[in-house]
Coordinates of N, CA and C in Angstrom, one line a residue:
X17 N 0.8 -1.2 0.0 CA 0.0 0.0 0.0 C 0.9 1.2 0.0
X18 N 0.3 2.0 -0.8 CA 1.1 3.3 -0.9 C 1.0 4.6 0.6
X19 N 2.0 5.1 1.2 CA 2.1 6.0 2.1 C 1.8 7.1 1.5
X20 N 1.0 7.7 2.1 CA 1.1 9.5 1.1 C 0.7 10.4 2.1
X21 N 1.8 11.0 2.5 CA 0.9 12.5 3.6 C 0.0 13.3 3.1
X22 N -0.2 14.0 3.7 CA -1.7 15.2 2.8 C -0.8 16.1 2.0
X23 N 0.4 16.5 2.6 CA 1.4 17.4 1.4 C 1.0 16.0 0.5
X24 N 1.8 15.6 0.0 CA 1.6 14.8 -1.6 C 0.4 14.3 -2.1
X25 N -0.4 13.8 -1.2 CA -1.8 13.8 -1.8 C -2.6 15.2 -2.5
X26 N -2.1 16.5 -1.8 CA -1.6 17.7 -1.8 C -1.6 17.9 -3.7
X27 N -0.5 17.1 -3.7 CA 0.3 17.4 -4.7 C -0.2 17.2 -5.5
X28 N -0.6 15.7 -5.8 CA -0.8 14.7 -6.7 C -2.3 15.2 -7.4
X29 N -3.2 15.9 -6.4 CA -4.1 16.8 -6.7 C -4.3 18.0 -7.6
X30 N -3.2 18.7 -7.2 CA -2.8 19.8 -7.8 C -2.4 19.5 -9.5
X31 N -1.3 18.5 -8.9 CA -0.7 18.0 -10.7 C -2.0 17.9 -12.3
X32 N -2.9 16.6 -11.1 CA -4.1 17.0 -11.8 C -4.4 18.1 -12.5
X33 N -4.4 19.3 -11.3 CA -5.8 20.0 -12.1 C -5.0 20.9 -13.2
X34 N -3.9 21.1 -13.0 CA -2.6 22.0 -13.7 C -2.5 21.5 -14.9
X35 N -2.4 20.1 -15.3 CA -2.2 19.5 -16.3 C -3.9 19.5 -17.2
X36 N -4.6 19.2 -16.4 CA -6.0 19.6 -17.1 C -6.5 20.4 -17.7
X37 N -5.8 21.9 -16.7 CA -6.2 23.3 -17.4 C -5.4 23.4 -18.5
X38 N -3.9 23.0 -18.4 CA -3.2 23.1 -20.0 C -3.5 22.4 -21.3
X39 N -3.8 21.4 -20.5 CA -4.5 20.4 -21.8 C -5.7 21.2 -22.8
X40 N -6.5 21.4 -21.7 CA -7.9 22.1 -21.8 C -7.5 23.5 -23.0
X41 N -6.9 24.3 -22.4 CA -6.6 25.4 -23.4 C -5.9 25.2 -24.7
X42 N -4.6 23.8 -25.0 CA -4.4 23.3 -26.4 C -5.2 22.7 -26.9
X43 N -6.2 21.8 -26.4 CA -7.6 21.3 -27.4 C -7.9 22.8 -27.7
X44 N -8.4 24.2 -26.9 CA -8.9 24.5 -27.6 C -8.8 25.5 -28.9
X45 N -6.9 25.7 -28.4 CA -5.9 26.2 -29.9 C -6.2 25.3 -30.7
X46 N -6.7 24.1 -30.7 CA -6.2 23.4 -31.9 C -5.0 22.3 -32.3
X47 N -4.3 22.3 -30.8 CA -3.5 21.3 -30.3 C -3.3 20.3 -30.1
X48 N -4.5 19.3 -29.4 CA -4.8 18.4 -29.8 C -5.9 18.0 -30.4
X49 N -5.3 16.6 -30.8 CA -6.1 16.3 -32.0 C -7.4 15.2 -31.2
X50 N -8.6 15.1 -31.7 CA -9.5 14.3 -31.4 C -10.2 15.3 -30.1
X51 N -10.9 14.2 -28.9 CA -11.5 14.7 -28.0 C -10.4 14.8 -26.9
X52 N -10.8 15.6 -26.0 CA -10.2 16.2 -24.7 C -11.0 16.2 -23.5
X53 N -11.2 14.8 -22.6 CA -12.3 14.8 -21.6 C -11.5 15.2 -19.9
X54 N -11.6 16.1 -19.5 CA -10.9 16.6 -18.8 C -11.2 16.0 -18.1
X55 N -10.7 16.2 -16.0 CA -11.4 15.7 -15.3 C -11.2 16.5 -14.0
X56 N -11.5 17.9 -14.3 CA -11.4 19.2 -13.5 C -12.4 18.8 -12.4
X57 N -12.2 19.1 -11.4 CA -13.0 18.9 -10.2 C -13.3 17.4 -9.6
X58 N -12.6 16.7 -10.0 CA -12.8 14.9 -9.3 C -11.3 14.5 -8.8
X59 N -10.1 15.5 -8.7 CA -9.4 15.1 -8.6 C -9.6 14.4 -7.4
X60 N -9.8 14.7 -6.2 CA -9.8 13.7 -4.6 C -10.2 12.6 -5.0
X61 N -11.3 12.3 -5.8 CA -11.5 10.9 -5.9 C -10.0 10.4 -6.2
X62 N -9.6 10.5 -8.0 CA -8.6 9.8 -8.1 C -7.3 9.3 -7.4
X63 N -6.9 10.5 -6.6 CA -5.8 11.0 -5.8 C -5.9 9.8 -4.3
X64 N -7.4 9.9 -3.7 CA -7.6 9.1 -2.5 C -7.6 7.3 -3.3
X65 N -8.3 7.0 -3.7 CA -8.1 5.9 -4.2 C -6.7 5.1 -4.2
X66 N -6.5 6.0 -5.8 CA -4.7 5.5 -6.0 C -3.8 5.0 -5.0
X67 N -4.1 6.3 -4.0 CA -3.2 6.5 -2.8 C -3.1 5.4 -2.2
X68 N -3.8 4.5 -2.3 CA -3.6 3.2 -1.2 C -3.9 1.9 -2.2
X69 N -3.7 2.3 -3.6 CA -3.1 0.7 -4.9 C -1.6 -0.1 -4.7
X70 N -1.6 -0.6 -5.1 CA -0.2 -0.8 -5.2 C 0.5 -0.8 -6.2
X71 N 1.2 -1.0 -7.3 CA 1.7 -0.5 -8.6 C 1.1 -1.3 -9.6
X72 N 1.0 -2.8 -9.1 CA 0.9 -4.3 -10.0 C -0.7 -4.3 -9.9
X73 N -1.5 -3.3 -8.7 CA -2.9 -3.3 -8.9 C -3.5 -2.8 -10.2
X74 N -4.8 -3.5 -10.9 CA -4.9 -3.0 -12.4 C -5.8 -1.8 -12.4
X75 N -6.2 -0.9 -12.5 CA -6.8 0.2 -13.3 C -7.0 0.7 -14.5
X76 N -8.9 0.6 -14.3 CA -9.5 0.2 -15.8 C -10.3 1.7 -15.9
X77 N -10.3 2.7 -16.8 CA -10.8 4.0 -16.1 C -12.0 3.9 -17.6
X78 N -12.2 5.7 -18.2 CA -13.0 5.6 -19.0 C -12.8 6.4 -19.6
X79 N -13.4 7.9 -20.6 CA -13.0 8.4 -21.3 C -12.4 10.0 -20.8
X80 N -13.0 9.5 -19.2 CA -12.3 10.9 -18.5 C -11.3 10.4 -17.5
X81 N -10.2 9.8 -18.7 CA -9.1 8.9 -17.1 C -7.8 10.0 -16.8
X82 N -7.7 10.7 -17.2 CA -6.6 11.6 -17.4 C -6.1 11.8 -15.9
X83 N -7.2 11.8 -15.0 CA -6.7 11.8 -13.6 C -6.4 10.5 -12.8
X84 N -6.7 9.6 -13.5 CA -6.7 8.1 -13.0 C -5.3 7.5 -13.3
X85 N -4.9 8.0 -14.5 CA -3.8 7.6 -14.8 C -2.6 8.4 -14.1
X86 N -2.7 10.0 -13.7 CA -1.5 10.5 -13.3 C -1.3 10.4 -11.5
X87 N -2.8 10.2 -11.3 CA -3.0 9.3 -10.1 C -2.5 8.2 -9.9
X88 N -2.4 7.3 -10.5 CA -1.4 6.1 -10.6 C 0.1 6.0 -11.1
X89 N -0.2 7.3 -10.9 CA 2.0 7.3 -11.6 C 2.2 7.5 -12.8
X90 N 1.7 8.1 -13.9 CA 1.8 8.3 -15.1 C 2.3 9.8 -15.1
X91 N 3.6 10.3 -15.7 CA 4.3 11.2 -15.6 C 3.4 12.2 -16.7
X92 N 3.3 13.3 -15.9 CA 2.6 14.5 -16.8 C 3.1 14.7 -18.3
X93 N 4.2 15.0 -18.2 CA 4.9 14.7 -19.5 C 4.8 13.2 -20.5
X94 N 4.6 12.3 -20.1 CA 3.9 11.0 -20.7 C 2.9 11.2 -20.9
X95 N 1.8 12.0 -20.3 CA 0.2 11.9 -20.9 C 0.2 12.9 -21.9
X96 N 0.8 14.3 -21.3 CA 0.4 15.1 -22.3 C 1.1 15.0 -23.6
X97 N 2.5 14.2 -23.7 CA 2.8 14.0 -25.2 C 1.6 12.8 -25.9
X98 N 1.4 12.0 -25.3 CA 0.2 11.1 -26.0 C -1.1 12.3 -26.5
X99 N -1.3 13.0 -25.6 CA -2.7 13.7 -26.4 C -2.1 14.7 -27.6
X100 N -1.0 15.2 -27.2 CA -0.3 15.9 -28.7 C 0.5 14.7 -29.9
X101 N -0.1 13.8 -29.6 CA 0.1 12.9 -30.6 C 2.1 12.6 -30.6
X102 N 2.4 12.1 -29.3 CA 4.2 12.7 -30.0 C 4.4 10.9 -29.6
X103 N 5.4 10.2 -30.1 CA 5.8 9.0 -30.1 C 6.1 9.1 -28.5
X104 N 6.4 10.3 -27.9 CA 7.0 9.9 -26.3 C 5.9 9.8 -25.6
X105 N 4.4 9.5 -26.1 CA 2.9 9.2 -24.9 C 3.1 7.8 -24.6
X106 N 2.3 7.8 -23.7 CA 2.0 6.8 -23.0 C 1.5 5.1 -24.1
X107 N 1.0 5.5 -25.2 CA 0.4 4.9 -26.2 C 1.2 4.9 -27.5
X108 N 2.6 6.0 -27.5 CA 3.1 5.9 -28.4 C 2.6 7.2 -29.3
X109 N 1.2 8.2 -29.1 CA 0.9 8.9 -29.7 C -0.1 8.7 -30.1
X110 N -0.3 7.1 -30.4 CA -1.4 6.5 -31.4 C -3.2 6.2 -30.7
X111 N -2.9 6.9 -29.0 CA -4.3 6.5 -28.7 C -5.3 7.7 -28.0
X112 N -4.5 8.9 -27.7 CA -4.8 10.2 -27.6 C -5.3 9.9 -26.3
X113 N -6.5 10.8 -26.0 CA -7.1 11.4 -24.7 C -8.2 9.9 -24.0
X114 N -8.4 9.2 -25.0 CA -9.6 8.0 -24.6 C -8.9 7.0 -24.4
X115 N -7.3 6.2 -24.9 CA -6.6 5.3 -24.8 C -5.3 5.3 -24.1
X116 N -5.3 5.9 -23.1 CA -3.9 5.8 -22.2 C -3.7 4.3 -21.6
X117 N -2.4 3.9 -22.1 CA -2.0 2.8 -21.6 C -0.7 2.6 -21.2
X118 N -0.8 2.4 -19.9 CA 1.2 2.2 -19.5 C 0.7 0.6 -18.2
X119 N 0.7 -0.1 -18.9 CA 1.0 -1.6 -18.1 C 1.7 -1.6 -16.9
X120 N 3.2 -1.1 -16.9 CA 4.3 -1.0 -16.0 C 3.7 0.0 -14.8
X121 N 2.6 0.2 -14.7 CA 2.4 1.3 -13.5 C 0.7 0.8 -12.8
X122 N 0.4 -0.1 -13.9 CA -1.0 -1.1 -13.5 C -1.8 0.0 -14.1
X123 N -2.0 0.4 -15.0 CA -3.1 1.8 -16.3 C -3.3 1.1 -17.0
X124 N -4.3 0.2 -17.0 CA -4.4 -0.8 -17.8 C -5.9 -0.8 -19.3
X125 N -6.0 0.7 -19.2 CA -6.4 1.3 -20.1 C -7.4 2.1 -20.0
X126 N -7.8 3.1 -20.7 CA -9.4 3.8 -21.2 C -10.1 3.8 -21.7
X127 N -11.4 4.1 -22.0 CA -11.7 3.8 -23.2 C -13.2 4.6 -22.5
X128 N -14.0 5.3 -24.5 CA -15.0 6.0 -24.5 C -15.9 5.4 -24.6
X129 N -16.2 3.7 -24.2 CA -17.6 2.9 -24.3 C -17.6 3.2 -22.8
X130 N -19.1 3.1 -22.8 CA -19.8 3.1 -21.5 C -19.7 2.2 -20.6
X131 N -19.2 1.4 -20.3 CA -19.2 0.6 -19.1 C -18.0 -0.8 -19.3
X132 N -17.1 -0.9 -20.1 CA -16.2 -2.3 -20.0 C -15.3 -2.4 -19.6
X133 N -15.0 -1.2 -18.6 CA -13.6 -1.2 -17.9 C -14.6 -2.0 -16.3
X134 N -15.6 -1.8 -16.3 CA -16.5 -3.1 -14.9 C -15.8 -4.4 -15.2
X135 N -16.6 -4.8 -16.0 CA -16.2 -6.2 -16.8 C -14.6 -6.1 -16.3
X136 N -13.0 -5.3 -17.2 CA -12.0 -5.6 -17.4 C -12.0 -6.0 -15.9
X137 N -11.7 -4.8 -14.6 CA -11.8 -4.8 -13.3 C -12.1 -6.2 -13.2
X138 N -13.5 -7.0 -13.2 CA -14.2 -8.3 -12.8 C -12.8 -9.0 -13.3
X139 N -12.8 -8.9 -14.4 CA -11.3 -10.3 -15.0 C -10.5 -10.1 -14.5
X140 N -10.0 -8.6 -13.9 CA -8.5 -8.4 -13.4 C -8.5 -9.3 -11.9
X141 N -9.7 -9.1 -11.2 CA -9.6 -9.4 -9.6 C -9.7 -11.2 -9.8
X142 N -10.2 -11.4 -11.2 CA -10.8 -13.2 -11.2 C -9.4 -13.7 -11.7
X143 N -8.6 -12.9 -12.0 CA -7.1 -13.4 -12.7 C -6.3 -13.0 -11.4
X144 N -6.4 -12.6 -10.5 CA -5.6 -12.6 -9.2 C -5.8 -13.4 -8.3
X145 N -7.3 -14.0 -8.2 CA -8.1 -14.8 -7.5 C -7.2 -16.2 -7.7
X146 N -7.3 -16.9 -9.4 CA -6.8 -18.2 -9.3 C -5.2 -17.7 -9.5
X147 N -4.7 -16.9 -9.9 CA -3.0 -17.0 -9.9 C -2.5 -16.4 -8.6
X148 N -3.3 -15.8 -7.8 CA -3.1 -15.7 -5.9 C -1.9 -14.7 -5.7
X149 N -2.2 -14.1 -7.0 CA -1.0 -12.5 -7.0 C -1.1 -11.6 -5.5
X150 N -2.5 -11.5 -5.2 CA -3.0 -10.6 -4.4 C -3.3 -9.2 -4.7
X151 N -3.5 -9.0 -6.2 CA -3.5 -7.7 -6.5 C -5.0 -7.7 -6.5
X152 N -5.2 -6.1 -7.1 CA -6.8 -5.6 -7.0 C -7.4 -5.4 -8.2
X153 N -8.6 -5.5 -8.7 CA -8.7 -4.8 -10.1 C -9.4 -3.4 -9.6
X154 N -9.4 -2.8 -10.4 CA -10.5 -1.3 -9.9 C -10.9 -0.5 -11.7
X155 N -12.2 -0.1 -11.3 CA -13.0 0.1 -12.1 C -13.2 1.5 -11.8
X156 N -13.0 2.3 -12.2 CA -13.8 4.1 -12.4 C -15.0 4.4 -13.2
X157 N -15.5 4.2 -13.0 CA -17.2 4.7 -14.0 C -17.9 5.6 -13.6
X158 N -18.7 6.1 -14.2 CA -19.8 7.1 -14.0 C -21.2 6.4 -13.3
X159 N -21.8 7.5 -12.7 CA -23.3 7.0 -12.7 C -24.1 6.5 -14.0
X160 N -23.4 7.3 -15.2 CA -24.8 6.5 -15.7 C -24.3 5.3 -16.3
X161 N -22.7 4.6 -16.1 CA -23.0 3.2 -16.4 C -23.6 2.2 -15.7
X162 N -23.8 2.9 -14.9 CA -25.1 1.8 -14.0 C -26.2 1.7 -14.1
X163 N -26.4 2.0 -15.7 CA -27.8 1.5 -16.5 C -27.3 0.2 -17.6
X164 N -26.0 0.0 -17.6 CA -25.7 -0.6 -18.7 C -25.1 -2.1 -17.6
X165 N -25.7 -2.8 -19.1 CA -25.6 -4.3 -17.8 C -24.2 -5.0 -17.9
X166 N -23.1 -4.5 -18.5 CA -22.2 -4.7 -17.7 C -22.0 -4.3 -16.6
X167 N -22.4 -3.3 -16.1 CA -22.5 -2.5 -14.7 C -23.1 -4.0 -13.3
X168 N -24.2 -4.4 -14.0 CA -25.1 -5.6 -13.3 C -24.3 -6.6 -13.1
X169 N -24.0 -7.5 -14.5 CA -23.1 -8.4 -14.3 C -21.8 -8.9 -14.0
X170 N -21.0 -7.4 -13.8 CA -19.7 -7.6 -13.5 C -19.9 -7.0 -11.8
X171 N -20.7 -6.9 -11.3 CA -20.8 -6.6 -9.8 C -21.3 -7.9 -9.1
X172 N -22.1 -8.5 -10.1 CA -22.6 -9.7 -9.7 C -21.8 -10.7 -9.6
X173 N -20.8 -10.6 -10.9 CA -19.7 -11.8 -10.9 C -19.0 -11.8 -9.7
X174 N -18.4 -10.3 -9.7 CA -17.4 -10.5 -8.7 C -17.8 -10.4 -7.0
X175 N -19.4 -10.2 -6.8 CA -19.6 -10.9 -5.7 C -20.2 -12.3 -5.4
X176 N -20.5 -13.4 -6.3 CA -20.1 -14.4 -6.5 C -19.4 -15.2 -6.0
X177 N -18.0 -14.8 -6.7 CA -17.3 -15.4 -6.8 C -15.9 -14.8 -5.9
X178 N -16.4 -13.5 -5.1 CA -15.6 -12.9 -3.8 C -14.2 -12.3 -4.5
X179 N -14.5 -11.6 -5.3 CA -13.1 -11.4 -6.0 C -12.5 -10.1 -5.5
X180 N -11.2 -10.0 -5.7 CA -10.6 -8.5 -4.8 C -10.9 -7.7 -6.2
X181 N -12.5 -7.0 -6.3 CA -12.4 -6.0 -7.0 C -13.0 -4.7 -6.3
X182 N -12.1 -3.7 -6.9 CA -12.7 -2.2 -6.3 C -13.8 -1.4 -7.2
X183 N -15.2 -1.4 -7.2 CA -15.8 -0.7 -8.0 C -16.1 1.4 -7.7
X184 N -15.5 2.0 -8.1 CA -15.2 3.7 -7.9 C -16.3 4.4 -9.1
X185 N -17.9 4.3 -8.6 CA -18.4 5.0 -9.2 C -18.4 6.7 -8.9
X186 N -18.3 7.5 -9.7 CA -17.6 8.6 -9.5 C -18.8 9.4 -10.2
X187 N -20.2 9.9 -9.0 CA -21.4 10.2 -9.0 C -21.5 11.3 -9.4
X188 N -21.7 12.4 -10.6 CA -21.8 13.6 -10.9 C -23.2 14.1 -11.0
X189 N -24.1 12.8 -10.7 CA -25.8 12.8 -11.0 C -25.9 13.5 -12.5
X190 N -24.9 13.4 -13.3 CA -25.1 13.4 -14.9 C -25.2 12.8 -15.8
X191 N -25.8 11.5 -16.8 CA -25.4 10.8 -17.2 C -25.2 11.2 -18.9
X192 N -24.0 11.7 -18.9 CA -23.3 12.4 -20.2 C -24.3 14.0 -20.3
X193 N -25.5 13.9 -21.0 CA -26.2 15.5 -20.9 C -27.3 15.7 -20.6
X194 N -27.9 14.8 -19.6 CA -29.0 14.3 -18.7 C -28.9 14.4 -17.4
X195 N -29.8 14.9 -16.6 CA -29.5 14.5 -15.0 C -29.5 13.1 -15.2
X196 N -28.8 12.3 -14.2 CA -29.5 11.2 -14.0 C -30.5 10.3 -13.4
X197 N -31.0 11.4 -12.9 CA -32.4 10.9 -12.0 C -33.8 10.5 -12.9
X198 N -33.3 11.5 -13.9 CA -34.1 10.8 -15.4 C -34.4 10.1 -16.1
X199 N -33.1 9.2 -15.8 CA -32.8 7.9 -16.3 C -32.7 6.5 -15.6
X200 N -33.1 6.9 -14.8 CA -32.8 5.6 -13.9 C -34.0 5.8 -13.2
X201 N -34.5 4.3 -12.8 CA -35.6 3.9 -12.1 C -35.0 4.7 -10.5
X202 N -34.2 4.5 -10.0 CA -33.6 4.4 -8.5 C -32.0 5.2 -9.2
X203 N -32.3 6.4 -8.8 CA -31.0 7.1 -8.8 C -30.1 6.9 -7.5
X204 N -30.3 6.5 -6.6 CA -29.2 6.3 -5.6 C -28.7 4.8 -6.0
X205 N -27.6 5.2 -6.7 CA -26.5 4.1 -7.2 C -26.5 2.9 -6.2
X206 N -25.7 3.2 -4.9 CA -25.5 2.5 -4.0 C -27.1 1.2 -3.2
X207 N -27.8 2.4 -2.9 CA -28.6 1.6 -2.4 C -29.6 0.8 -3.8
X208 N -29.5 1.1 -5.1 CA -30.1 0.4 -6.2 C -29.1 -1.3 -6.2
X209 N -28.1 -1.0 -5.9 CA -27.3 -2.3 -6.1 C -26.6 -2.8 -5.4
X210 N -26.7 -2.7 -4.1 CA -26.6 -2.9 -2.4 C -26.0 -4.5 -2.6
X211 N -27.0 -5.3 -3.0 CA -27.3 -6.6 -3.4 C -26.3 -7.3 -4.2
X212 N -25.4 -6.4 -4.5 CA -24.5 -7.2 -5.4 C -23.4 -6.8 -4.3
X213 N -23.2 -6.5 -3.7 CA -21.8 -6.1 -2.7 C -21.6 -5.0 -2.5
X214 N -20.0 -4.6 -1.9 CA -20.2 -3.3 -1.6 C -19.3 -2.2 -3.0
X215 N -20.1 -1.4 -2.5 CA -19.5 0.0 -3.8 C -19.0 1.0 -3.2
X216 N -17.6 1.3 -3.8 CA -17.2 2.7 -3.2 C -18.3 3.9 -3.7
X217 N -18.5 5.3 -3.7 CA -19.3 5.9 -4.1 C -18.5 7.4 -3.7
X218 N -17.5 7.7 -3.8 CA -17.2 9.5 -3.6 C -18.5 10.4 -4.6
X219 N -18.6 11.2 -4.1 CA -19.8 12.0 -5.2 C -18.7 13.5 -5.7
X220 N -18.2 13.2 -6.7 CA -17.9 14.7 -7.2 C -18.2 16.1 -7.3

């Protein structure tokens, strides 16, 4: 488990939001190329989490990972060359702002579908389970992937089957340009899916 005083949690926070606002102003020169999903104002989630992973733990984020990943040790300079497309990103250049990938730090990817980093998390903790690594998987999602039934069956799997997975729904009560109370039968995330085990739930 990782040590971190409140100075470097401090930090790690800050790095965040610094790197987001720069980012944010080259998308909108014209800098980078494709989409730019920031993740201004969630840093504590990412930052508290991380803070207590261990390196070989997996982390499976979504199309707003930018914080998840430098949260887990991904050097500012490594992400931002990936979103300016430069061979020194994290991807090589080739996967921009939705595809960060650095294996060697457990960032075990992003991605702009709605809900399959649940699922990856479920296989990461069921591939620790029988090879007895001890590592964690952890999942970052939004509220509104908890309409999509990977959301169902990978909480179901892995209470099941007791697996060390971390699910980090990260609650903005938005789901993309919807409240989500609009969309869901039972907007309280946690207590809608109680039944399947337990859920972290920070609210952004």
């Amino acid at each position: 488990m990782t040590q971190s005083s409140p100075l470097q949690l401090y930090r790690t926070m800050l790095t965040i939001r610094l790197v987001e606002e720069r980012l944010a102003k080259s998308h909108q020169r014209g800098l980078i190329p494709g989409a730019c999903h920031t993740y201004v104002g969630e840093e504590a989630i990412a930052t508290g989490v991380c803070a207590h992973l261990h390196e070989a733990d997996a982390v499976f984020s979504t199309h707003r990972g930018h914080g998840h990943a430098l949260a887990k040790g991904m050097e500012p300079r490594q992400l931002m060359a990936e979103l300016y497309g430069r061979e020194t990103g994290c991807s090589r250049g080739r996967g921009g702002s939705m595809h960060l990938f650095a294996p060697e730090i457990g960032m075990m990817g992003t991605s702009g579908i709605v809900g399959p980093c649940i699922l990856q998390a479920t296989g990461a903790g069921y591939s620790s389970l029988i090879m007895k690594t001890g590592n964690v998987g952890v999942a970052f999602f939004g509220d509104g992937a908890a309409n999509n039934g990977a959301f169902h069956e990978g909480l179901n799997m892995a209470t099941i089957w007791k697996l060390p997975v971390l699910f980090v729904c990260e609650n903005n009560q938005f789901a993309t340009e919807v409240p989500f109370s609009t969309v869901a039968g039972n907007p309280n995330v946690a207590s809608a899916r109680r039944r399947h085990g337990r859920l972290h739930l920070p609210h952004a």
